[in-house]
XYZ file of C-alpha atoms in Angstrom:
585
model
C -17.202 29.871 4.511
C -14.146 29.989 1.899
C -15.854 29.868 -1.585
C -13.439 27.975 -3.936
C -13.350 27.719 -7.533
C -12.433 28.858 -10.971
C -12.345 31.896 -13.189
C -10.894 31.887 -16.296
C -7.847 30.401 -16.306
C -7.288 30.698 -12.454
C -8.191 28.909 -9.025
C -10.005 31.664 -7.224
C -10.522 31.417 -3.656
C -12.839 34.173 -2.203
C -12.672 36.345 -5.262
C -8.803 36.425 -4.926
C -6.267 34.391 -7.399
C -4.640 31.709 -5.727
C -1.990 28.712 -6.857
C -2.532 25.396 -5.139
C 0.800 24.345 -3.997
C 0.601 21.204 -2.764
C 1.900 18.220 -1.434
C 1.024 14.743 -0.820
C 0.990 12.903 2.732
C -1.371 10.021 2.872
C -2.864 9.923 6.439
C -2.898 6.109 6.721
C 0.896 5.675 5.802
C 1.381 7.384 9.151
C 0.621 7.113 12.384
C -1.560 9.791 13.824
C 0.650 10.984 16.860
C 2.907 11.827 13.254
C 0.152 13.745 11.505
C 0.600 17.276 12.748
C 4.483 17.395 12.707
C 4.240 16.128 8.762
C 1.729 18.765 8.112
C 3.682 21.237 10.227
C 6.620 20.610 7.881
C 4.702 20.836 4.512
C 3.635 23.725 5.571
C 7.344 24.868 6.124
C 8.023 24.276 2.876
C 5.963 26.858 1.872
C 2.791 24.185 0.209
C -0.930 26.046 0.901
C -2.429 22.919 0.621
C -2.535 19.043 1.489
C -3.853 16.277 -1.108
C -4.270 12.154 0.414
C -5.948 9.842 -1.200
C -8.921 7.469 0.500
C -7.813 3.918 0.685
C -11.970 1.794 0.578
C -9.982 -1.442 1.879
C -8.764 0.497 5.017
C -12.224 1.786 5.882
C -14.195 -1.049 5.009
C -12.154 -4.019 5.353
C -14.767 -6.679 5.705
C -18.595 -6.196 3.303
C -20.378 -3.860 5.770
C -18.026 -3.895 8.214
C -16.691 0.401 8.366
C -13.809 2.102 10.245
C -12.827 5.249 10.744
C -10.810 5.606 13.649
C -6.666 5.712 14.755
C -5.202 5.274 11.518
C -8.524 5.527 9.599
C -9.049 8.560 10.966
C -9.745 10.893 7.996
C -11.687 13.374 9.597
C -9.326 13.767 11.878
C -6.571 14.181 9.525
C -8.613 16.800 7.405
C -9.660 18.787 10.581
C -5.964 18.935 11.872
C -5.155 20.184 8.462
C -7.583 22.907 8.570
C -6.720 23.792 12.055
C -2.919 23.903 10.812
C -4.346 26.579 7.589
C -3.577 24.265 5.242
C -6.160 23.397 2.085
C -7.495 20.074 1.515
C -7.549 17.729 -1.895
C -9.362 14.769 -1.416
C -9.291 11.613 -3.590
C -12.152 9.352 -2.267
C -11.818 6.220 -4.290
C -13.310 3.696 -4.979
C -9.774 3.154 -7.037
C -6.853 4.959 -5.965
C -3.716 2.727 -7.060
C -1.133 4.603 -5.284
C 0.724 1.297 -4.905
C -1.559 0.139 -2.571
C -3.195 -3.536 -2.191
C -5.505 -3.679 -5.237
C -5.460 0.300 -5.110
C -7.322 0.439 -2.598
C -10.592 -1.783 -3.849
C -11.392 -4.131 -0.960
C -10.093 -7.582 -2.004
C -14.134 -9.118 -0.496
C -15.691 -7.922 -4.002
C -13.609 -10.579 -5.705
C -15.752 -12.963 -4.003
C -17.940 -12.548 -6.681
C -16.552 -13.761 -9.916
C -19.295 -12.179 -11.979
C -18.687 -8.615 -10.830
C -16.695 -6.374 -13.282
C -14.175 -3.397 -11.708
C -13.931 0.076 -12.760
C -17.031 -0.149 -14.787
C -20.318 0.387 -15.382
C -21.556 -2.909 -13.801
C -24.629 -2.641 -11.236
C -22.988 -5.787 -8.890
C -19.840 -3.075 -8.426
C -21.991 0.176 -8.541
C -23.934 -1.248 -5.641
C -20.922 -1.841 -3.683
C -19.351 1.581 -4.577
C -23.184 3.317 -3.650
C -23.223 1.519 0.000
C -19.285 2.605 0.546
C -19.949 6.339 -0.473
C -23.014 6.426 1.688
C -20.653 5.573 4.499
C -18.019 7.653 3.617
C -19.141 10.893 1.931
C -21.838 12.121 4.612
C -18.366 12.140 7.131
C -16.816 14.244 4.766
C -19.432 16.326 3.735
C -19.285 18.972 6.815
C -15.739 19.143 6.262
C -15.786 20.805 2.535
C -15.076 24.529 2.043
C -18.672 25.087 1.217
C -19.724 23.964 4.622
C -17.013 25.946 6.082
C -14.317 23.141 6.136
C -10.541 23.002 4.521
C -11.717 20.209 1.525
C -11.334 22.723 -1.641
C -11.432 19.931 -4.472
C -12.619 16.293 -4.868
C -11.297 13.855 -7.312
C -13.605 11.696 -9.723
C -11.821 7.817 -10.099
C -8.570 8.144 -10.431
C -6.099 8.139 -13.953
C -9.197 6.266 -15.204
C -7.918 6.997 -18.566
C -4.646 4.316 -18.106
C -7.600 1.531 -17.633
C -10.635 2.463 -19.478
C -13.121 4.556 -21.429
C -16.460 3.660 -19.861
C -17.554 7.833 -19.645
C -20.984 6.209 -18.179
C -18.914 4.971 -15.696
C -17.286 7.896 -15.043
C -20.586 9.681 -14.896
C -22.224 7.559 -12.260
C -19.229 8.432 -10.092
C -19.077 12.070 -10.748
C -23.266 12.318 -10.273
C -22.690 9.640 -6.977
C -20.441 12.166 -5.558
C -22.792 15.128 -6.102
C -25.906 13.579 -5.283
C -24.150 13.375 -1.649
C -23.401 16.944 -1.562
C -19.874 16.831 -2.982
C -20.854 20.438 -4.201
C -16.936 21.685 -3.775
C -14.805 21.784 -7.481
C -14.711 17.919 -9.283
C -11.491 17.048 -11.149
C -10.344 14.177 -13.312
C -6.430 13.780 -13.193
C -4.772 11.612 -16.443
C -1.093 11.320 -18.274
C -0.667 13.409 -20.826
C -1.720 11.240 -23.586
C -4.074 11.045 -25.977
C -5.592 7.860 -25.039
C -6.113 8.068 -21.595
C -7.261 11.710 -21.460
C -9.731 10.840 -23.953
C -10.777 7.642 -21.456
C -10.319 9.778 -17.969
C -11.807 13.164 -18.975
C -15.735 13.473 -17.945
C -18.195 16.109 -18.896
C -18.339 19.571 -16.154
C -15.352 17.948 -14.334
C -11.678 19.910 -14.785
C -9.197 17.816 -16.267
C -5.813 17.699 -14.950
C -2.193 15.373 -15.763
C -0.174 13.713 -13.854
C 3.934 13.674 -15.336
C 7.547 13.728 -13.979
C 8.672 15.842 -16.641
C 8.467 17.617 -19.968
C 6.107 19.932 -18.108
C 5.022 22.317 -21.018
C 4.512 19.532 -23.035
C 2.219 17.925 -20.167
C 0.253 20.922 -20.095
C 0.184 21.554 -24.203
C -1.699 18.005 -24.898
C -4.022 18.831 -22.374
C -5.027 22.053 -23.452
C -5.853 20.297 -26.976
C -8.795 18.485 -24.718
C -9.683 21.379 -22.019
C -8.455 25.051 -23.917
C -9.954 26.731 -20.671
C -9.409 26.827 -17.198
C -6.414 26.693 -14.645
C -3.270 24.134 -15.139
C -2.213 21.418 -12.724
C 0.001 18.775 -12.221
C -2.566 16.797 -9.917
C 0.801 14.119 -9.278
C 4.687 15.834 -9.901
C 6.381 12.558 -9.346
C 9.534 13.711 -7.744
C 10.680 9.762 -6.816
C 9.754 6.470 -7.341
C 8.901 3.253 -5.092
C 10.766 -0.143 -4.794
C 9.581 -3.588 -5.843
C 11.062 -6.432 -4.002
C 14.233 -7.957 -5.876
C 15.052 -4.460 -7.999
C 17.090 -1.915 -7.120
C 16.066 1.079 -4.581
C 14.650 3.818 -6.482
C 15.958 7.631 -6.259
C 16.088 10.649 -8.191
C 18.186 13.676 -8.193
C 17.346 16.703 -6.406
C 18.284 18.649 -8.988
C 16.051 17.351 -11.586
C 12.843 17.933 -9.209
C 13.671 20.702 -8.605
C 14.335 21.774 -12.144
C 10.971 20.605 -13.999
C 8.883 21.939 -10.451
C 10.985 25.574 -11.872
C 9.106 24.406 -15.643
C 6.058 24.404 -13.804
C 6.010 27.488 -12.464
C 6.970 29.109 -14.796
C 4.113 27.745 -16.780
C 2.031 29.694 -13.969
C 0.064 26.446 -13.042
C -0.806 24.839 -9.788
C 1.146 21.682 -8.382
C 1.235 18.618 -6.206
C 4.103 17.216 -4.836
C 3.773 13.271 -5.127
C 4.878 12.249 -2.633
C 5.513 15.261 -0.407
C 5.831 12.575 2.415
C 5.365 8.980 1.292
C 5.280 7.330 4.685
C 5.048 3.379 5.087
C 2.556 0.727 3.884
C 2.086 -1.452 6.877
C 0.908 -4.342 7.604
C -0.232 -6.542 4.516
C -1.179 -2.928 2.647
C 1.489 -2.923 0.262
C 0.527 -2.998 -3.594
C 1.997 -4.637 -6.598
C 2.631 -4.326 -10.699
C 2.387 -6.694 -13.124
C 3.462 -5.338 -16.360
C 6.141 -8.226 -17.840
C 5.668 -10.207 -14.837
C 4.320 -9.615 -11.130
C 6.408 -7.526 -8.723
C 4.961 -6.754 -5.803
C 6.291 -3.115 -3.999
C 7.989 -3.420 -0.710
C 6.700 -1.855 2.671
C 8.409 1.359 2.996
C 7.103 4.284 0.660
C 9.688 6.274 1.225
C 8.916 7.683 -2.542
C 12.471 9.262 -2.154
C 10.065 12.202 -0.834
C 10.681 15.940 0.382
C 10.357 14.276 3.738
C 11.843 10.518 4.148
C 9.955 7.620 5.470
C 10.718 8.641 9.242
C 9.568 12.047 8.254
C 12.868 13.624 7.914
C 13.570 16.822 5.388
C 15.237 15.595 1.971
C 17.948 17.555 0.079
C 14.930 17.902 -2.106
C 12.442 19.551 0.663
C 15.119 22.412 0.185
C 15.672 22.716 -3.424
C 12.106 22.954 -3.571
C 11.546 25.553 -1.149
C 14.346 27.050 -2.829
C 12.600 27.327 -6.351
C 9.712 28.868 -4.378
C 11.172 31.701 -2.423
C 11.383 32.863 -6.490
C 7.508 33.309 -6.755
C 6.289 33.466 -3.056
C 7.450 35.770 -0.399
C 7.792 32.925 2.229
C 8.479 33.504 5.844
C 11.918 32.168 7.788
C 12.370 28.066 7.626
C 10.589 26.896 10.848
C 10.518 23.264 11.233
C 9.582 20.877 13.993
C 12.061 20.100 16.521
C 13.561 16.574 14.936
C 11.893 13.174 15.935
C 14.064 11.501 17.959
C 15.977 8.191 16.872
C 17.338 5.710 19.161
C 19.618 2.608 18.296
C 18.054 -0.026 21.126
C 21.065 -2.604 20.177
C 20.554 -6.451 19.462
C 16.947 -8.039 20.982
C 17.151 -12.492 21.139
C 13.931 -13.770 20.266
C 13.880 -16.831 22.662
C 11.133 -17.914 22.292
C 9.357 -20.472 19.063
C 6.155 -21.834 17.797
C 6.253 -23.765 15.018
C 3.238 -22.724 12.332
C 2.361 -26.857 11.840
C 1.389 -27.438 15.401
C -0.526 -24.350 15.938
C -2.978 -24.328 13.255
C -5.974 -24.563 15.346
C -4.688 -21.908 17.525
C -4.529 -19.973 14.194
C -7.255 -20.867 12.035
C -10.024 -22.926 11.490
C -9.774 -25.819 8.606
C -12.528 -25.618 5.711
C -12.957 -28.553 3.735
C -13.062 -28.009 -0.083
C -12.636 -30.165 -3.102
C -10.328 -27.783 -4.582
C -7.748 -25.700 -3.196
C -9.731 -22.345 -3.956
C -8.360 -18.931 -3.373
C -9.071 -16.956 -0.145
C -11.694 -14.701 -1.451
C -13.796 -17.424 -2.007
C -13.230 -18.724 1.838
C -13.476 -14.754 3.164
C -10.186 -14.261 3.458
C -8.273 -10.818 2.300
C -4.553 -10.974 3.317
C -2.140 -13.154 4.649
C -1.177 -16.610 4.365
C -3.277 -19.890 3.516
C -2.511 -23.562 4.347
C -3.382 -25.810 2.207
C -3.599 -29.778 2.811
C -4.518 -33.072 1.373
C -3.255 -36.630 1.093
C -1.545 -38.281 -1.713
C -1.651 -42.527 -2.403
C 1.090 -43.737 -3.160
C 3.378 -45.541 -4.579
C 4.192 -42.700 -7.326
C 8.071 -42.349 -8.909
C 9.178 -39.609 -11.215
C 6.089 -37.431 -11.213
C 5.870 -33.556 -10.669
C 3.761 -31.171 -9.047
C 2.624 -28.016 -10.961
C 0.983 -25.499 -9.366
C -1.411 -23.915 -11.758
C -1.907 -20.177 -11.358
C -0.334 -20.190 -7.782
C -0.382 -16.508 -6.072
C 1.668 -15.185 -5.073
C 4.391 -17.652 -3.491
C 4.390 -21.073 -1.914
C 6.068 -23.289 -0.088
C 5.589 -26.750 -0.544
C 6.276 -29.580 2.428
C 6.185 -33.357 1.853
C 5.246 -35.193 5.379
C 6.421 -32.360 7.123
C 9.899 -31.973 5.062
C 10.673 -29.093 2.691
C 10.642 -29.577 -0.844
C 10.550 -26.371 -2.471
C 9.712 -23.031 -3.460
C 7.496 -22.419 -6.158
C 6.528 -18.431 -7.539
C 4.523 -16.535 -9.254
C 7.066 -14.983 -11.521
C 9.126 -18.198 -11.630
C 6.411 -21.448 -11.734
C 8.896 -24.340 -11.345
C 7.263 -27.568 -11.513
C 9.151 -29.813 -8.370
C 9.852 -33.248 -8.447
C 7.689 -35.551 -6.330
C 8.456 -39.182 -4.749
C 5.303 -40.842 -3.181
C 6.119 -43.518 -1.142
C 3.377 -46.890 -1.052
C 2.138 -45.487 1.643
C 1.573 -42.102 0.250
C 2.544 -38.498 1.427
C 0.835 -35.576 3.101
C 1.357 -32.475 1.010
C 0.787 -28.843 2.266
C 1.618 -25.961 0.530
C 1.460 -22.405 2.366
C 0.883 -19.715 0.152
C 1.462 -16.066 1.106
C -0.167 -13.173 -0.723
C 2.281 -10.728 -1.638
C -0.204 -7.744 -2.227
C -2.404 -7.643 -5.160
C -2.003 -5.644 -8.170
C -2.619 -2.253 -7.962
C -2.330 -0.508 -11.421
C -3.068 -2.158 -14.791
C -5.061 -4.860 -16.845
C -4.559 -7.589 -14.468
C -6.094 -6.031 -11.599
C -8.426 -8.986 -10.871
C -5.459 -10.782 -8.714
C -7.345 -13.447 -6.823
C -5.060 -14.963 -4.347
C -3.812 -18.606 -3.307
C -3.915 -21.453 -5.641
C -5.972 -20.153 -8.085
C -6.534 -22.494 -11.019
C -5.602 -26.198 -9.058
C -2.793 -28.813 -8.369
C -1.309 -31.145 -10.028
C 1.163 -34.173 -10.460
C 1.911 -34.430 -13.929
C -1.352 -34.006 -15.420
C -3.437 -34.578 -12.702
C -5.148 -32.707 -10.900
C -5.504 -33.362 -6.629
C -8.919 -33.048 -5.380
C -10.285 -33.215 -1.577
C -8.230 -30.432 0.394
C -8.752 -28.846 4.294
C -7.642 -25.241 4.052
C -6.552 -23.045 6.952
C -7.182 -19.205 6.162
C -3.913 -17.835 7.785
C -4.942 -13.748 8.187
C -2.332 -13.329 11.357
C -4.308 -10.676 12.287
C -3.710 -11.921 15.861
C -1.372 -14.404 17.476
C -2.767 -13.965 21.015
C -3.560 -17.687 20.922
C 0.203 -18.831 19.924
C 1.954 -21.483 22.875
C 5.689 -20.945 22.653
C 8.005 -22.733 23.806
C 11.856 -21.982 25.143
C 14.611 -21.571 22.436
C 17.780 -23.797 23.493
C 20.788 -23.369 21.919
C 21.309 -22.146 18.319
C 20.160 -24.128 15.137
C 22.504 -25.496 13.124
C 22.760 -24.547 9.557
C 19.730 -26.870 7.192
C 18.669 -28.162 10.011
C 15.124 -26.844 9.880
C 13.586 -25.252 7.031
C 10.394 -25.229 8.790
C 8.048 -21.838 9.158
C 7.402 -20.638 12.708
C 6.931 -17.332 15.097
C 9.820 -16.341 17.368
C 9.133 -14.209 20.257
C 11.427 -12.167 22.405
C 10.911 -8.953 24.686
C 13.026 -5.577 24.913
C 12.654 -2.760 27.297
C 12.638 0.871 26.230
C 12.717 3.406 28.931
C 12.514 6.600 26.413
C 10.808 6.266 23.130
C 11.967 7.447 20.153
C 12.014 6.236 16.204
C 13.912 3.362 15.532
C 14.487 1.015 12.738
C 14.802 -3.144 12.914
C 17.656 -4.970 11.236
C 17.079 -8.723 10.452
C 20.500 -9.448 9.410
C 19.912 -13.780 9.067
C 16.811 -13.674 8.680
C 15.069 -15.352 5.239
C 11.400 -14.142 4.800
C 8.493 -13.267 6.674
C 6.506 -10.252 8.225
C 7.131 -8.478 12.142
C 4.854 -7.648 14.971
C 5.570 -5.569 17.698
C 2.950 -5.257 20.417
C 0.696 -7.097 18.140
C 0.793 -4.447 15.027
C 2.108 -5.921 11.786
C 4.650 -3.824 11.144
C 4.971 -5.230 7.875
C 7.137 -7.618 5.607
C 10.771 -8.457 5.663
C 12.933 -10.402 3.089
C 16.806 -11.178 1.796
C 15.900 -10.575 -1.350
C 16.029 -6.473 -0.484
C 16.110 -3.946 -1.517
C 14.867 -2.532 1.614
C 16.548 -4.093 4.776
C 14.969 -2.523 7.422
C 11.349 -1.634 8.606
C 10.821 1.727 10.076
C 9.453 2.015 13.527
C 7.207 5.172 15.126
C 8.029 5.419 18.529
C 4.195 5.516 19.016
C 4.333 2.012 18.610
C 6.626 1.540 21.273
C 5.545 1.139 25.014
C 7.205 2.519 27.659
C 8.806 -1.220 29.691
C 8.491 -4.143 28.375
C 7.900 -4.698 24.383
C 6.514 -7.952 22.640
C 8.094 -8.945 19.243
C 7.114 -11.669 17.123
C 8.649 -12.609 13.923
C 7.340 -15.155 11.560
C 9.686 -16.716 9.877
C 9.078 -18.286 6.669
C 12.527 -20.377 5.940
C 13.829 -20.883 9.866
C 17.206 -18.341 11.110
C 20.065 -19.896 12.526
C 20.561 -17.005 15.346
C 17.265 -15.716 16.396
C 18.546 -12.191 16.870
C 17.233 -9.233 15.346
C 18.520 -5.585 15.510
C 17.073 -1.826 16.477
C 19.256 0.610 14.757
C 18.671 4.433 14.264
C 19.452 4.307 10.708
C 16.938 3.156 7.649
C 18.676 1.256 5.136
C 16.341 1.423 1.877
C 19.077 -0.588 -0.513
């Protein structure tokens, strides 16, 4: 049993002084056949130690409902870890942000419009108490006090950026240790006034999260903890990208310059990211400060290790500021991942999304067209429906509170686009005999960081022409988590430019006789999100800046290979691309 903790101003670790140096990898941004070569290569670095958050809407994705296995395998991650002599951080929610969907709070508990987040409300409490029962028994044999890697636990996370409820903060700390979290508790805050005043908590070690200005960092929060050792919990060495912006980056240099400041101050470290990975699926997060902007799929973080796990100019300007304070051993790395260009695959195959909505979903009849929480959905798409009577002339429809974008069709025709960040009212001609509106909404991931957490999806307030509002609606609850039921039909021919704005899935095959990384182009294509062998790879669109998704060769078969693409806006050339390059923007 390794017996961690602190002396003084020092981490001790069996009596002896030790400095965390550590780096970020979050085990569900990765696959798991990835997991040991990412450690392998932290560890190459010259890092001692491993810190990943715990994302509650990956483990329990429906109320009740747990899973911990594949790529919600924590305990498998931590035990690799271990196995690998590498220390463990572990930040177990219930709030994480990391610029995941609704950091990491499973999007169910908005269901209840009554409950209040992040506080001390018994509706949430109760949720968080069954979750941690779950979850903290698994990792409970696991901590260094039971002879396991986990060294440190984290209590909420940069609380003080949201709030100041310290009874709050209590509950979780006391939650945590009434499970046998008995390993060393830590808050981690910006160096501010304000928020380490809100995120601090009584016998828990502070520490601050910054980019730069590392003395400074470390000065403010010494004027709220004079005692006890110094880290940077989060040493942002990159950024991430929002959809529409420009691709984030940022000099190796620089890292590698304030990581020098904080050694120098003698204090511990981790890396975020060391290895930011990819946010498949529907998982990605979003920020609204001015105005919503949802992140894009790959977390490439502009890491020490890239999204395919590659080493970064920066994984050696770090490990070049640390051969100055560690005597590190010669650079062993894994032997490279492989990448393979598979060339051009035609998708030849199309089902339109209006004529297989009961092979998708199942309509719910509502007077309003309320968001998914309230019909159990999480992620996705909704559909929603009704009639109009006609006749009607120089009217608009408003969509009140619409999230996060929709497309609106008029008897099966397209008539618009209408977002969140840019709520255009569209004109509207009802003929005598009226119109059939539907308007498909997808949820771009929900807001991960801020005051406007509480980001309810779909049509959220109601719909309108002019000034009033459209009752009686069927809505179709569009997860996608599987298209096993879709009919296709053949593809003739190529479709002529305007032609057909319509949404629907096109399906082609490729073979692949050796596996290896690869990335997919969809030069021509609009909007929409990618399967391949029924995983959701995640979400493609013109807009950039990220233009292609990055694909583990786990997720590859050996043969034959099913891709689906659903296509928001309709392609002209149903072709997509498998290069062995990323392009990030």
């Amino acid at each position: 049993m390794a017996v961690f903790g602190v002396e003084g101003n020092q981490f001790v670790l069996d009596g002896k002084a030790i400095r965390l140096l550590s780096g970020a990898i979050h085990y569900f941004r990765v696959v798991p056949e990835y997991w040991r070569d990412r450690l392998l290569k932290l560890k190459a670095c010259g890092l001692n130690t491993v810190e990943t958050y715990v994302p509650w809407n990956l483990h329990e994705p429906k109320e009740g409902q747990f899973q911990f296995e594949g790529i919600a395998g924590i305990e498998n991650f931590i035990r690799l870890a271990g196995e690998l002599g590498l220390h463990v951080i572990v930040r177990p929610s219930p709030y994480i942000c990391a610029e995941w969907e609704f950091g990491g709070l499973p999007a169910w508990l908005l269901a209840d419009a009554g409950m209040r987040l992040r506080c001390f409300d018994k509706a949430y409490l109760d949720k968080v108490d069954a979750y941690f029962d779950e979850l903290l028994p698994r990792l409970k044999p696991l901590l260094s006090t039971n002879g396991g890697p986990i060294i440190a636990m984290q209590v909420e996370n940069e609380y003080g950026s949201y709030g100041n409820d310290k009874k709050y903060l209590e509950y979780i700390r006391d939650a945590m240790r009434k499970r046998g979290m008995d390993v060393l508790l830590f808050t981690s805050d910006g160096p501010e006034d304000h928020m380490l005043q809100g995120g601090m908590v009584e016998g828990v070690l502070g520490m601050v999260n910054f980019g730069s200005r590392a003395g400074e960092a470390f000065r403010k929060l010494r004027e709220y903890q004079p005692d006890g050792p110094l880290m940077c919990m989060e040493f942002w060495i990159g950024w991430f990208d929002h959809w529409m912006e420009k691709h984030q980056s940022r000099p190796a240099p620089e890292v590698a310059e304030v990581f020098e400041d904080i050694m120098r101050e003698g204090a511990s470290v981790n890396f975020y990211m060391f290895h930011g990975g990819t946010n498949f699926g529907f998982y990605n997060g979003a920020n609204h400060i001015k105005q919503y902007e949802p992140t894009v799929n790959s977390y490439d973080y502009d890491a020490l290790l890239d999204e395919s796990g590659e080493p970064t100019e920066k994984f050696y300007a770090v490990r070049k500021v640390l051969e100055r304070y560690v005597d590190l051993p010669k650079l062993q790395l894994p032997e490279p991942v492989p990448k393979r260009a598979y060339g051009e695959v035609r998708l030849d195959q199309t089902a339109g999304l209006f004529d297989q909505l009961d092979r998708l979903s199942s309509p719910i009849g509502r007077t309003c067209p309320d968001p998914m929480e309230t019909v159990g959905q999480e992620y996705g798409f909704i559909l929603y429906s009704t009639r109009i009577t006609g006749p009607r002339s120089g009217m608009q429809l408003m969509l009140q509170e619409v999230r996060d974008r929709a497309l609106v069709f008029a008897d099966g025709m397209y008539a618009g686009a209408v977002e969140r960040w840019n709520p255009l009212a569209l004109p509207l001609e009802v003929p005598p005999d009226g119109v059939r509106l539907d308007i498909l909404v997808e949820n771009m991931g929900r807001v991960n960081y801020g005051p406007l957490m509480r980001d309810a999806k779909g049509i959220t307030e109601g719909v309108r022409l002019d000034n009033q509002f459209l009752y009686d609606w069927t809505i179709y609850p569009l997860p996608l988590d599987s298209l096993e039921g879709l009919a296709f039909e053949t593809l003739i021919g190529q479709r002529q430019p305007g032609t057909d704005r319509l949404p629907a899935f096109y399906r082609g095959t490729f073979q692949v006789d050796d596996r290896a990384d690869t990335f997919l182009r969809l030069d021509g294509w609009s909007k929409g999100s990618v399967f391949l062998n029924g995983f959701n790879l995640g979400r493609y669109w013109e807009e950039g800046p990220a233009r292609t998704l990055y694909v583990p060769a786990p997720l590859l078969k050996e043969g034959k290979n099913e891709l689906i693409v659903f296509e928001l806006h309709g392609t002209i050339d149903s072709v997509v691309r498998l290069t062995d390059k990323a392009d990030l923007g």
